[in-house]
Amino acid sequence: MNPSTTPPNAPLSAAGLILVGLLALSGWHPYDRATWLMEVAPVMIALPVLVATRQRFPLTTLLYTCIFVHALVLMLGGAYTYARVPLGFALQDLLHLGRNPYDKIGHFFQGFAPVLITREILLRGHHVRGRKMLAFLSVCVVLAISATYEFIEWGAALALGQGADEFLGTQGDPWDTQSDMFFALIGALAALTLLSRLHDRQLQRLIPP
């Protein structure tokens, strides 16, 4: 890997420090400590992995940016619980909704960022030939991740009973699981539609001929 083609270290280090600081801030006085831990667990896992793989498998700037934004969404949801995020209440009033929709933003990003992660891994590993198959498999991985997350929520509900209500954030919606996966699908399709060309250009600069 040519170091000159990789994203600069200084902005990445700054972004990492910002995320660590915001993670600590979100966990200072969260609404529910157990919910906070479950919601921000992906951030706690992803940060060390990104640091460990920075030199041997640096990602595109676009992908680092999407992961950063996704982490912000997770930490905000963890601090307040998804059903109580103030931004969600503002959207609820603006759009005249019957519930706080912030959890749908979270599930949208559950598709938006992971589909680009999957796409980058498949392209750089030469695992797929053909753009249509690349898009199809990338979306399939996102839906598998979304389904796995719903299994985790189901397990939390069985293990914690009423204590899992804040983590589930269903707000009385009997179709919450299905709509969560649908929003992940929308996020994946949006990322592929809007960012595939930019992603390809950044990959061409990142990967030496």
Coordinates of C-alpha atoms in Angstrom, one line a residue:
M1 CA 0.0 0.0 0.0
N2 CA 1.4 3.4 -1.0
P3 CA 1.3 5.7 2.0
S4 CA 0.7 8.7 -0.3
T5 CA -2.6 7.2 -1.5
T6 CA -4.0 6.6 2.0
P7 CA -6.2 9.1 4.0
P8 CA -4.0 11.6 6.1
N9 CA -3.2 10.4 9.6
A10 CA -3.9 13.8 11.3
P11 CA -7.6 14.1 10.5
L12 CA -8.2 10.5 11.3
S13 CA -6.4 10.8 14.6
A14 CA -8.4 13.9 15.4
A15 CA -11.7 12.2 14.4
G16 CA -10.8 9.2 16.7
L17 CA -10.1 11.5 19.6
I18 CA -13.3 13.3 19.1
L19 CA -15.2 10.1 19.0
V20 CA -13.5 8.9 22.3
G21 CA -14.4 12.2 23.9
L22 CA -18.0 12.1 22.7
L23 CA -18.3 8.5 23.8
A24 CA -17.2 9.4 27.3
L25 CA -19.7 12.3 27.3
S26 CA -22.5 10.2 26.1
G27 CA -21.8 7.7 29.0
W28 CA -21.4 10.4 31.7
H29 CA -25.1 10.4 32.8
P30 CA -27.0 8.3 30.3
Y31 CA -30.8 7.8 30.8
D32 CA -30.2 4.0 31.3
R33 CA -26.7 2.6 31.8
A34 CA -27.5 -0.9 30.4
T35 CA -29.1 0.5 27.3
W36 CA -26.2 2.9 26.8
L37 CA -23.8 -0.1 26.9
M38 CA -25.8 -2.1 24.4
E39 CA -26.3 0.8 22.0
V40 CA -22.6 2.0 21.9
A41 CA -21.1 -1.5 21.9
P42 CA -20.5 -1.3 18.1
V43 CA -18.5 1.9 18.6
M44 CA -16.4 0.4 21.4
I45 CA -15.7 -2.6 19.1
A46 CA -15.1 -0.6 15.9
L47 CA -12.7 2.0 17.2
P48 CA -10.0 -0.5 18.3
V49 CA -10.4 -2.5 15.1
L50 CA -10.0 0.7 12.9
V51 CA -6.9 1.7 14.9
A52 CA -5.4 -1.8 14.6
T53 CA -6.1 -2.1 10.8
R54 CA -5.1 1.5 9.9
Q55 CA -1.7 0.7 8.5
R56 CA -2.3 -2.6 6.8
F57 CA -5.9 -2.0 5.6
P58 CA -6.7 1.7 5.5
L59 CA -10.2 2.6 4.3
T60 CA -11.3 5.3 2.0
T61 CA -12.0 8.8 3.4
L62 CA -15.7 8.3 2.4
L63 CA -16.0 5.2 4.5
Y64 CA -14.2 6.7 7.5
T65 CA -16.6 9.6 7.3
C66 CA -19.7 7.4 7.2
I67 CA -18.5 5.3 10.1
F68 CA -17.9 8.6 12.1
V69 CA -21.4 9.8 11.4
H70 CA -22.9 6.4 12.2
A71 CA -21.0 6.4 15.5
L72 CA -22.5 9.8 16.4
V73 CA -26.0 8.4 15.7
L74 CA -25.4 5.4 18.0
M75 CA -23.9 7.5 20.8
L76 CA -26.7 10.0 20.8
G77 CA -29.3 7.2 20.9
G78 CA -27.4 5.5 23.7
A79 CA -27.2 8.6 25.8
Y80 CA -31.0 9.4 25.7
T81 CA -32.3 6.0 24.5
Y82 CA -33.8 6.1 21.0
A83 CA -37.3 6.9 22.1
R84 CA -36.2 10.0 24.1
V85 CA -33.7 11.7 21.8
P86 CA -34.6 15.4 21.5
L87 CA -33.9 15.5 17.8
G88 CA -36.5 12.7 17.4
F89 CA -39.1 14.7 19.2
A90 CA -38.4 17.7 17.0
L91 CA -38.9 15.6 13.9
Q92 CA -42.0 14.1 15.5
D93 CA -43.6 17.5 15.9
L94 CA -42.4 18.8 12.5
L95 CA -43.7 15.8 10.6
H96 CA -46.8 15.2 12.9
L97 CA -45.8 11.7 13.7
G98 CA -47.3 9.5 16.4
R99 CA -43.9 8.5 17.8
N100 CA -40.3 9.6 18.2
P101 CA -38.7 8.5 14.8
Y102 CA -35.0 8.7 15.9
D103 CA -34.7 4.9 16.0
K104 CA -35.5 4.8 12.3
I105 CA -32.6 7.2 11.7
G106 CA -30.4 4.7 13.5
H107 CA -31.6 1.8 11.4
F108 CA -31.2 3.9 8.2
F109 CA -27.5 4.3 9.1
Q110 CA -27.4 0.6 10.0
G111 CA -27.8 0.1 6.3
F112 CA -26.0 3.3 5.0
A113 CA -22.5 2.7 6.4
P114 CA -22.3 -1.1 6.5
V115 CA -23.2 -1.4 2.8
L116 CA -20.2 0.7 1.9
I117 CA -18.0 -1.3 4.3
T118 CA -19.2 -4.5 2.6
R119 CA -18.7 -3.0 -0.9
E120 CA -15.2 -1.9 -0.1
I121 CA -14.2 -5.3 1.3
L122 CA -15.7 -7.1 -1.7
L123 CA -14.0 -4.9 -4.2
R124 CA -10.6 -4.7 -2.6
G125 CA -10.6 -8.5 -2.1
H126 CA -11.7 -9.2 -5.7
H127 CA -14.4 -11.4 -4.2
V128 CA -17.1 -10.4 -6.7
R129 CA -17.2 -9.8 -10.5
G130 CA -20.0 -7.6 -11.9
R131 CA -21.5 -4.5 -10.5
K132 CA -25.0 -5.9 -10.2
M133 CA -23.8 -8.9 -8.1
L134 CA -21.7 -6.5 -6.0
A135 CA -24.7 -4.4 -5.2
F136 CA -26.9 -7.4 -4.6
L137 CA -24.5 -9.1 -2.2
S138 CA -23.7 -5.8 -0.4
V139 CA -27.4 -5.3 0.3
C140 CA -27.8 -9.0 1.4
V141 CA -25.0 -8.5 4.0
V142 CA -26.7 -5.4 5.3
L143 CA -30.0 -7.2 5.7
A144 CA -28.2 -10.1 7.4
I145 CA -26.6 -7.6 9.9
S146 CA -30.0 -6.0 10.4
A147 CA -31.7 -9.4 11.1
T148 CA -28.9 -10.3 13.5
Y149 CA -29.4 -7.1 15.4
E150 CA -33.1 -7.9 15.7
F151 CA -32.2 -11.3 17.1
I152 CA -30.0 -9.5 19.7
E153 CA -33.0 -7.3 20.6
W154 CA -35.2 -10.5 20.9
G155 CA -32.6 -12.1 23.1
A156 CA -32.4 -9.0 25.3
A157 CA -36.2 -8.9 25.6
L158 CA -36.2 -12.6 26.7
A159 CA -33.3 -12.1 29.1
L160 CA -34.3 -8.7 30.7
G161 CA -38.0 -8.7 30.3
Q162 CA -39.4 -5.2 31.1
G163 CA -35.8 -4.0 31.5
A164 CA -35.3 -4.3 27.8
D165 CA -38.0 -1.8 26.8
E166 CA -35.5 1.1 26.6
F167 CA -33.2 -0.9 24.3
L168 CA -36.0 -2.2 22.1
G169 CA -37.6 1.2 21.7
T170 CA -40.6 -0.2 20.0
Q171 CA -42.9 2.5 21.4
G172 CA -45.9 0.2 21.1
D173 CA -45.4 -0.5 17.4
P174 CA -46.2 -4.1 16.6
W175 CA -44.3 -3.8 13.2
D176 CA -41.2 -2.3 14.7
T177 CA -38.9 -5.2 13.7
Q178 CA -40.0 -5.2 10.1
S179 CA -39.8 -1.4 9.8
D180 CA -36.3 -1.4 11.3
M181 CA -35.1 -3.8 8.6
F182 CA -36.9 -1.8 5.9
F183 CA -35.1 1.4 7.0
A184 CA -31.8 -0.4 6.9
L185 CA -32.6 -1.5 3.4
I186 CA -33.5 2.1 2.4
G187 CA -30.2 3.3 3.9
A188 CA -28.2 0.7 1.9
L189 CA -30.0 1.5 -1.4
A190 CA -29.5 5.2 -0.7
A191 CA -25.7 4.8 -0.1
L192 CA -25.3 2.7 -3.2
T193 CA -27.3 5.1 -5.4
L194 CA -25.7 8.3 -4.1
L195 CA -22.1 7.3 -3.3
S196 CA -21.0 4.4 -5.5
R197 CA -19.2 6.6 -8.1
L198 CA -17.5 8.7 -5.4
H199 CA -16.5 5.5 -3.6
D200 CA -15.1 4.0 -6.8
R201 CA -13.0 7.2 -7.4
Q202 CA -11.6 7.0 -3.9
L203 CA -10.8 3.3 -4.2
Q204 CA -8.9 4.0 -7.5
R205 CA -6.7 6.5 -5.6
L206 CA -6.3 4.2 -2.6
I207 CA -5.4 1.0 -4.4
P208 CA -2.2 1.1 -6.4
P209 CA -2.4 -0.2 -10.0

